[in-house]
XYZ file of N, CA and C in Angstrom:
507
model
N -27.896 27.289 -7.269
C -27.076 27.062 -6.110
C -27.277 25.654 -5.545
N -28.373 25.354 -5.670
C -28.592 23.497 -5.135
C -27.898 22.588 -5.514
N -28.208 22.911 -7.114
C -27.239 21.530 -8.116
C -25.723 21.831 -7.574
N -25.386 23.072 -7.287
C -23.732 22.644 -6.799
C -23.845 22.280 -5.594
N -24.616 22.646 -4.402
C -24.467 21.874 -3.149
C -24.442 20.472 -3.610
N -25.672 19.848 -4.065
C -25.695 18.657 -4.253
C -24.721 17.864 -5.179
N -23.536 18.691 -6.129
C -22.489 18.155 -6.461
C -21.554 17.979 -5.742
N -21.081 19.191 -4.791
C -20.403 18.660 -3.750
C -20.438 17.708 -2.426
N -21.778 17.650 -2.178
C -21.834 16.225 -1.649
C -22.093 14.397 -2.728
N -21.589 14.844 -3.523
C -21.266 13.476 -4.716
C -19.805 13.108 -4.205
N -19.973 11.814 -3.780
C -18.909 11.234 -3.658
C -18.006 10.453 -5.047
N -16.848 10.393 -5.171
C -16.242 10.379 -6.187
C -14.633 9.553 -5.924
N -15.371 7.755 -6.344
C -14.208 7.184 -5.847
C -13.127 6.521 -6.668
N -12.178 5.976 -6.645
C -11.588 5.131 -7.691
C -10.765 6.099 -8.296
N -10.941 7.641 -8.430
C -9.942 8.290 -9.187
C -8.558 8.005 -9.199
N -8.057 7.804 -8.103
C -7.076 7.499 -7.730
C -6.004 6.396 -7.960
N -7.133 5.056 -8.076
C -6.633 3.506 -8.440
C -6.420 4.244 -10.223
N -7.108 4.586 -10.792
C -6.908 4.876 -12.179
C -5.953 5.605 -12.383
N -5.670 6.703 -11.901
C -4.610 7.660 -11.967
C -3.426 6.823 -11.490
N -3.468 6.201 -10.414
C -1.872 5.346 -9.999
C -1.400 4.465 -11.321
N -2.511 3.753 -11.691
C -1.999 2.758 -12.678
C -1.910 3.443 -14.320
N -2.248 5.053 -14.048
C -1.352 5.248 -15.207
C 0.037 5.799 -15.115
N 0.678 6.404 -14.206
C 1.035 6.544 -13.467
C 2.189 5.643 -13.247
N 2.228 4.593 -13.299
C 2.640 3.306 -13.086
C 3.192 2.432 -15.028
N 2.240 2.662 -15.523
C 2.372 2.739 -17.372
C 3.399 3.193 -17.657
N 3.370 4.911 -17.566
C 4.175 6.219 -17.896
C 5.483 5.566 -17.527
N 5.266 5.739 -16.234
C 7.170 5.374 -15.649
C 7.742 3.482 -16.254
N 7.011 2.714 -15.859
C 7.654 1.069 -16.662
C 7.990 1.846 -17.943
N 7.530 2.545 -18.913
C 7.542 2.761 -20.524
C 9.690 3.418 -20.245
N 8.863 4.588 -19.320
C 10.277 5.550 -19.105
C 11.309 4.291 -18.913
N 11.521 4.094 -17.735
C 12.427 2.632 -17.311
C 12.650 2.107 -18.424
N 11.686 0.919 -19.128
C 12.114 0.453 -20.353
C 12.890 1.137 -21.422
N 12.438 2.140 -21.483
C 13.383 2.691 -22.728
C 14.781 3.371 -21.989
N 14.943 3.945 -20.945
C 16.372 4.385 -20.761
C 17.060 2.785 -20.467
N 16.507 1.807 -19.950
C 17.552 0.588 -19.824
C 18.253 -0.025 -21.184
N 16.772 0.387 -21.967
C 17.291 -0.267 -23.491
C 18.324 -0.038 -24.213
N 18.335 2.061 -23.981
C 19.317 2.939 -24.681
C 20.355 2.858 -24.065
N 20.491 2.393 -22.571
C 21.606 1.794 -21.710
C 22.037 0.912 -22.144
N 21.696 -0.148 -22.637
C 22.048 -1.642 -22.981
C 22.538 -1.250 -24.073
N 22.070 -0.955 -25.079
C 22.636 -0.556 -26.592
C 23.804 0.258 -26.378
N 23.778 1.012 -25.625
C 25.190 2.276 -25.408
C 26.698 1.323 -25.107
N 25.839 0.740 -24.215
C 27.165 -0.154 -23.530
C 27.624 -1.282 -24.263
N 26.905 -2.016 -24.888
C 26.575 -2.703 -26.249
C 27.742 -2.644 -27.426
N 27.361 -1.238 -27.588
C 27.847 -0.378 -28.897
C 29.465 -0.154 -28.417
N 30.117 0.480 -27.338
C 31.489 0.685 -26.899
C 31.660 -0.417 -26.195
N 31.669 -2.276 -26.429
C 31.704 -2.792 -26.202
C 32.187 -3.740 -24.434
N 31.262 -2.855 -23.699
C 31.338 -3.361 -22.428
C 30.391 -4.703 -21.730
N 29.363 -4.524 -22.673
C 29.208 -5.967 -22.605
C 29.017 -5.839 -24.239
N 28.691 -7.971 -24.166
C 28.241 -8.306 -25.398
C 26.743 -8.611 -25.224
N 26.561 -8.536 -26.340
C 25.121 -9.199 -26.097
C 24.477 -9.496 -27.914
N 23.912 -10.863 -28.109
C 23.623 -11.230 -29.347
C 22.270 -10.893 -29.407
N 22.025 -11.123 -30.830
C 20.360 -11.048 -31.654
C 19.647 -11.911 -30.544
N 19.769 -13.072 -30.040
C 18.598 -13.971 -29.497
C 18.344 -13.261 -27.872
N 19.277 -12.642 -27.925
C 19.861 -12.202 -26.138
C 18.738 -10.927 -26.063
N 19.003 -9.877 -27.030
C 17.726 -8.675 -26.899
C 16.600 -8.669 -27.625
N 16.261 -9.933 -28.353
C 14.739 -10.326 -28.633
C 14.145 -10.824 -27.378
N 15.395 -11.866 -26.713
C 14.496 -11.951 -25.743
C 14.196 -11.406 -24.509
N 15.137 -9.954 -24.301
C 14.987 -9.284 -22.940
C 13.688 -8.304 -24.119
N 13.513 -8.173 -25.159
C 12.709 -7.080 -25.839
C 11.342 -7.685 -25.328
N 10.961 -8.971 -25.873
C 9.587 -9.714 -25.459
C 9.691 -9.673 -24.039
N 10.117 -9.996 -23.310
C 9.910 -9.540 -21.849
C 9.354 -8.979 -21.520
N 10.508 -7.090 -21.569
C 9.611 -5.745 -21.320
C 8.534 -5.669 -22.134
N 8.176 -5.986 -23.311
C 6.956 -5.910 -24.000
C 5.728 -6.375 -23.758
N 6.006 -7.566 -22.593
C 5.336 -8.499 -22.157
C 4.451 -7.864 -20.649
N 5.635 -7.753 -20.167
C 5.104 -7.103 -18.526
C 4.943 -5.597 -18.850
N 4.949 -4.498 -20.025
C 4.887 -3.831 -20.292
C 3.157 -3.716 -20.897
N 2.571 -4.697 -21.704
C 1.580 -4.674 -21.935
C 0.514 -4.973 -20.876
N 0.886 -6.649 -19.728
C -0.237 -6.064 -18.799
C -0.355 -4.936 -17.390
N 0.934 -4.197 -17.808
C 0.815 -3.198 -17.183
C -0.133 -2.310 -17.669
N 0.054 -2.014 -18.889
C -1.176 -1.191 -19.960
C -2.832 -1.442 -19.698
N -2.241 -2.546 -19.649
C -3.859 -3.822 -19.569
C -4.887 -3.157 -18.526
N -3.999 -3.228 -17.493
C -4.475 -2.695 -15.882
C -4.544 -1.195 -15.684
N -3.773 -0.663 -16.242
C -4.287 0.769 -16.293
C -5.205 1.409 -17.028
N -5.677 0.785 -17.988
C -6.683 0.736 -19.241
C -8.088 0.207 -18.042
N -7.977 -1.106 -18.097
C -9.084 -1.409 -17.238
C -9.605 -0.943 -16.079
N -8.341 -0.264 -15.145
C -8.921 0.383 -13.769
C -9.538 1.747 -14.485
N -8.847 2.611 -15.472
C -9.274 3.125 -15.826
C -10.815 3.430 -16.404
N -11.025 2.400 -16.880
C -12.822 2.203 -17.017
C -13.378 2.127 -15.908
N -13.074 0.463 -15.280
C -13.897 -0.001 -14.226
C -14.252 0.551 -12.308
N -12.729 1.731 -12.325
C -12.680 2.016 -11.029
C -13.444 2.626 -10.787
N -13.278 4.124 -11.367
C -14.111 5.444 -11.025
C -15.590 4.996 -10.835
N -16.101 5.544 -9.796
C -17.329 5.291 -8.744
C -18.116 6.567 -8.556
N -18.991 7.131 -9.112
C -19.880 8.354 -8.322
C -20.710 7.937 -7.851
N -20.838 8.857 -6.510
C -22.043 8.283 -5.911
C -23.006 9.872 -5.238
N -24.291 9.694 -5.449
C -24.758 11.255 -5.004
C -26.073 10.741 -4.416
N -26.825 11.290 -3.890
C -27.725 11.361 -2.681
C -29.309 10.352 -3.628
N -29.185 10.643 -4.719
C -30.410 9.940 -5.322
C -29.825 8.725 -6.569
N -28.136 8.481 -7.149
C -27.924 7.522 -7.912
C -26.752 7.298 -7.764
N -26.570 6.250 -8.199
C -24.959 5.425 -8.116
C -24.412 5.162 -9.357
N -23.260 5.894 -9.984
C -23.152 5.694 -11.244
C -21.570 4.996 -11.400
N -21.396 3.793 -12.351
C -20.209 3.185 -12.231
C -20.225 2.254 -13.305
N -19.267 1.108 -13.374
C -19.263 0.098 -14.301
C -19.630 -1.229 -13.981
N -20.973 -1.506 -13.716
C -21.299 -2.463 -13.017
C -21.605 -3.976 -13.645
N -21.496 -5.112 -13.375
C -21.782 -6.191 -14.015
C -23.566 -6.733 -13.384
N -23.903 -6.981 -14.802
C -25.773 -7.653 -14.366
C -25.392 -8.803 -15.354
N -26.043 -9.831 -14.934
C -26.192 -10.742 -15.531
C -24.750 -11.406 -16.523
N -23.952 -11.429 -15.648
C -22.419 -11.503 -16.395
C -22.177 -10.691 -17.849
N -23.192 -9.465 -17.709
C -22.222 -8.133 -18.354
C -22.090 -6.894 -18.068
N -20.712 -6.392 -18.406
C -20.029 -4.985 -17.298
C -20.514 -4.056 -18.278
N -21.539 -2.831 -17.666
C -21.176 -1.882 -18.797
C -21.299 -0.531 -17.753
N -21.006 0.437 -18.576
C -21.572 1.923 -17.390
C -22.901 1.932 -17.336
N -23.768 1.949 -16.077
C -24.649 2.283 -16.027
C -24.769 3.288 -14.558
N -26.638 3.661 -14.541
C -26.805 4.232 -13.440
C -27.755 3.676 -12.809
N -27.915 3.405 -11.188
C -28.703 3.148 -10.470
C -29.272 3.827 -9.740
N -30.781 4.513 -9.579
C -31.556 4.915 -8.578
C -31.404 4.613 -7.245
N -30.901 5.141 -6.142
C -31.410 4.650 -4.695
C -32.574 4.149 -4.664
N -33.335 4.445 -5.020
C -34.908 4.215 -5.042
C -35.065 2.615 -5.474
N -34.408 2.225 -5.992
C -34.546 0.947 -6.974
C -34.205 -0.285 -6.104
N -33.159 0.261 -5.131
C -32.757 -1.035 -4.756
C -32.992 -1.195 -2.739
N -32.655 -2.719 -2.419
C -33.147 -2.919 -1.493
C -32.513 -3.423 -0.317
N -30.908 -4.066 -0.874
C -29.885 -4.334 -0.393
C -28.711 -4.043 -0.021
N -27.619 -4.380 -0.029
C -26.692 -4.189 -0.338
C -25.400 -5.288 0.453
N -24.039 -5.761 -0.562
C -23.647 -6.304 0.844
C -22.366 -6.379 0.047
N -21.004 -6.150 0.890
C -19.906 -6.043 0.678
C -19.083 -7.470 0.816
N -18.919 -8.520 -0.209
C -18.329 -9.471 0.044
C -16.706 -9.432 0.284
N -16.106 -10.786 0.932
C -14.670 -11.144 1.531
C -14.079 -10.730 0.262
N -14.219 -10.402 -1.192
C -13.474 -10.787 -2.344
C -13.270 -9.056 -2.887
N -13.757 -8.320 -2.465
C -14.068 -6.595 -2.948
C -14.796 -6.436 -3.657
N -16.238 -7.286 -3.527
C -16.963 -6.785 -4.570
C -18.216 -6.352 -3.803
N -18.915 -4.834 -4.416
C -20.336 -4.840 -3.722
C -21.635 -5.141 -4.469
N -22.340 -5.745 -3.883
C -23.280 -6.167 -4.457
C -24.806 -5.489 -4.123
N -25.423 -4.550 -4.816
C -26.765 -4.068 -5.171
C -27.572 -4.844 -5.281
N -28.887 -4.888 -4.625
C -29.979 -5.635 -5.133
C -30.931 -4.746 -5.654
N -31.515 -4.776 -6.379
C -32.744 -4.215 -6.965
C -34.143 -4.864 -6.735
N -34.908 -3.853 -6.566
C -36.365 -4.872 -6.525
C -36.564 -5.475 -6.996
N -36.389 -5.737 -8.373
C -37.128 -6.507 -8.959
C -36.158 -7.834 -9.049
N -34.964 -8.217 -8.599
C -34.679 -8.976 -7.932
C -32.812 -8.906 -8.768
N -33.139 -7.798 -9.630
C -31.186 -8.024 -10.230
C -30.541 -7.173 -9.375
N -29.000 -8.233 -9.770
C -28.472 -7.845 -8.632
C -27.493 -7.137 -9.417
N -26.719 -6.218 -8.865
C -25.505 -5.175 -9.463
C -24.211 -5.413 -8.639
N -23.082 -5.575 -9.430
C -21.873 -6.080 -9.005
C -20.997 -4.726 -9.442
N -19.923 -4.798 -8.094
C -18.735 -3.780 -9.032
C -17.447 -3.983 -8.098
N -16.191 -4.270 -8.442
C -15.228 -4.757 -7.559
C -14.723 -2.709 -7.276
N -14.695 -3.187 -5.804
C -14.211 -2.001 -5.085
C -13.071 -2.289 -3.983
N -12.673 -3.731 -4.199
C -11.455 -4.257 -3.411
C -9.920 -3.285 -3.514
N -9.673 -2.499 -5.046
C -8.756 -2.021 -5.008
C -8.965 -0.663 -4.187
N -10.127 0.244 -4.009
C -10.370 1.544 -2.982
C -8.958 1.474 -1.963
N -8.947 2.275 -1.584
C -8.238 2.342 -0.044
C -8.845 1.939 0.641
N -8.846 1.910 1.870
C -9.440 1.300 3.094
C -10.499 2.494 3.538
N -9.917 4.042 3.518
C -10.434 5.324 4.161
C -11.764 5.361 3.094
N -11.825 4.836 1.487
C -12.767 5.307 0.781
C -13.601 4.018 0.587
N -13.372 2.940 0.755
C -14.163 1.808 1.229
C -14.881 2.007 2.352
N -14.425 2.629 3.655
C -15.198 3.028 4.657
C -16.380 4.038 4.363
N -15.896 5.112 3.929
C -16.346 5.730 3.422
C -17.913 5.556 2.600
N -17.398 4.496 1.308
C -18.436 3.806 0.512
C -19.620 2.921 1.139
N -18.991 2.028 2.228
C -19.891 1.584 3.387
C -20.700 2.576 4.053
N -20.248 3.330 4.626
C -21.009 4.676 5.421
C -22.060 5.058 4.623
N -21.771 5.201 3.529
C -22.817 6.234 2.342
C -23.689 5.215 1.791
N -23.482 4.085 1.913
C -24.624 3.386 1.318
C -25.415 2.295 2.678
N -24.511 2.444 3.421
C -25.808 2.457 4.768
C -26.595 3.669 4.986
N -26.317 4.849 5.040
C -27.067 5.862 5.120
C -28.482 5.988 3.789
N -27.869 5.598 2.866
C -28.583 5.619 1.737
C -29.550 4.461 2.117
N -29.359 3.232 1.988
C -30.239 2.268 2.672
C -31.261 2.358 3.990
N -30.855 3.438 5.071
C -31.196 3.769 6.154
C -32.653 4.751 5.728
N -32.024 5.435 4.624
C -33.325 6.656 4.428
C -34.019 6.476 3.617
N -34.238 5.187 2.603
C -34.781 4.792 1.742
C -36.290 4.891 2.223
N -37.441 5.248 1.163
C -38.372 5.012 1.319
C -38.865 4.066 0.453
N -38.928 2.714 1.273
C -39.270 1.088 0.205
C -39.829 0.606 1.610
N -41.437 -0.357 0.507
C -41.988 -1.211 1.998
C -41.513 -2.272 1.920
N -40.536 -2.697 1.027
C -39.587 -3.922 1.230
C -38.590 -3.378 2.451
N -38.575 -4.383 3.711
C -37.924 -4.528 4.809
C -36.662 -5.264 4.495
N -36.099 -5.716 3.696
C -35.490 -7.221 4.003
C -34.257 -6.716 4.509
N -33.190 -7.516 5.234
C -32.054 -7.149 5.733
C -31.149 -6.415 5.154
N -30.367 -5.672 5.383
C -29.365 -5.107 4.873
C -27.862 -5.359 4.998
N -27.201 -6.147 4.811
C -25.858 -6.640 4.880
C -25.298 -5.404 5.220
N -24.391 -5.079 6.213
C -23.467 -4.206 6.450
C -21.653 -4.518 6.541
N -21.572 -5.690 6.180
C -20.202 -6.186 6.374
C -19.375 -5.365 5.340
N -18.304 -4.894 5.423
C -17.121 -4.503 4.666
C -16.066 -5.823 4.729
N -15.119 -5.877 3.856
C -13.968 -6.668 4.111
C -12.564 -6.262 4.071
């Protein structure tokens, strides 16, 4: 019965930015292809014209803004999703200019501070620091994320004192 209390107080963020931007994929794909089969229809019973150079180049277009649409839903998809639970922080974080999934102990770290740009930044004792952009959150789960990791910082047991950044942006 604990492990589920303590799952339901796991906070669980970013689902959302990931899910929109697929979400967002799905439908550009839909769009693209009924405009295409539109264009060709109308094409074909000659209401407009339109040449070989004319739908290569509306094709590279949609293919174009079609892929970094993909791009971004692929990537939020990795990088968004955020858990967070009473003893670790688990996400896709960058150390030392590289992103991978990892997990962090509360216990481990000593800081924390929310820069102007959406990114939060972890310190660890031993002096690395942990990065993860949380600029796309909502505002309600950014608050949120602030709240829970001041509290987390608040109840820490570390005889490192040093300040604790509380700024959101």
């Amino acid at each position: 019965m604990e492990s589920e209390e303590a799952d339901a107080n796991d906070l669980a963020l970013g689902r959302t930015v990931a899910t929109g931007h697929s979400y967002v994929t799905f439908s550009y794909i839909a769009f693209v292809t009924i405009i295409g089969i539109f264009m060709v229809a109308l094409s074909g019973v000659g209401m407009i014209e339109m040449h070989a150079g004319g739908i290569a180049l509306l094709a590279i277009v949609m293919i174009s803004v079609g892929a970094v649409v993909h791009f971004a839903a692929v990537y939020s998809g990795k990088h968004a999703p955020l858990l967070i639970s009473q003893t670790r922080i688990f996400g896709s974080f960058t150390v030392k200019q590289r992103t991978e999934e990892m997990e962090v102990s509360w216990s481990e770290l000593v800081a924390y501070e929310f820069d102007r740009q959406g990114y939060l930044h972890l310190e660890a004792r031993d002096g690395a620091i942990y990065t993860i952009y949380v600029g796309w959150y909502s505002e309600p789960e950014q608050e949120q994320l602030h709240a829970f990791c001041r509290d987390r910082m608040r109840n820490r047991d570390l005889g490192d004192h040093r300040h604790t950044s509380e700024r959101i942006s």
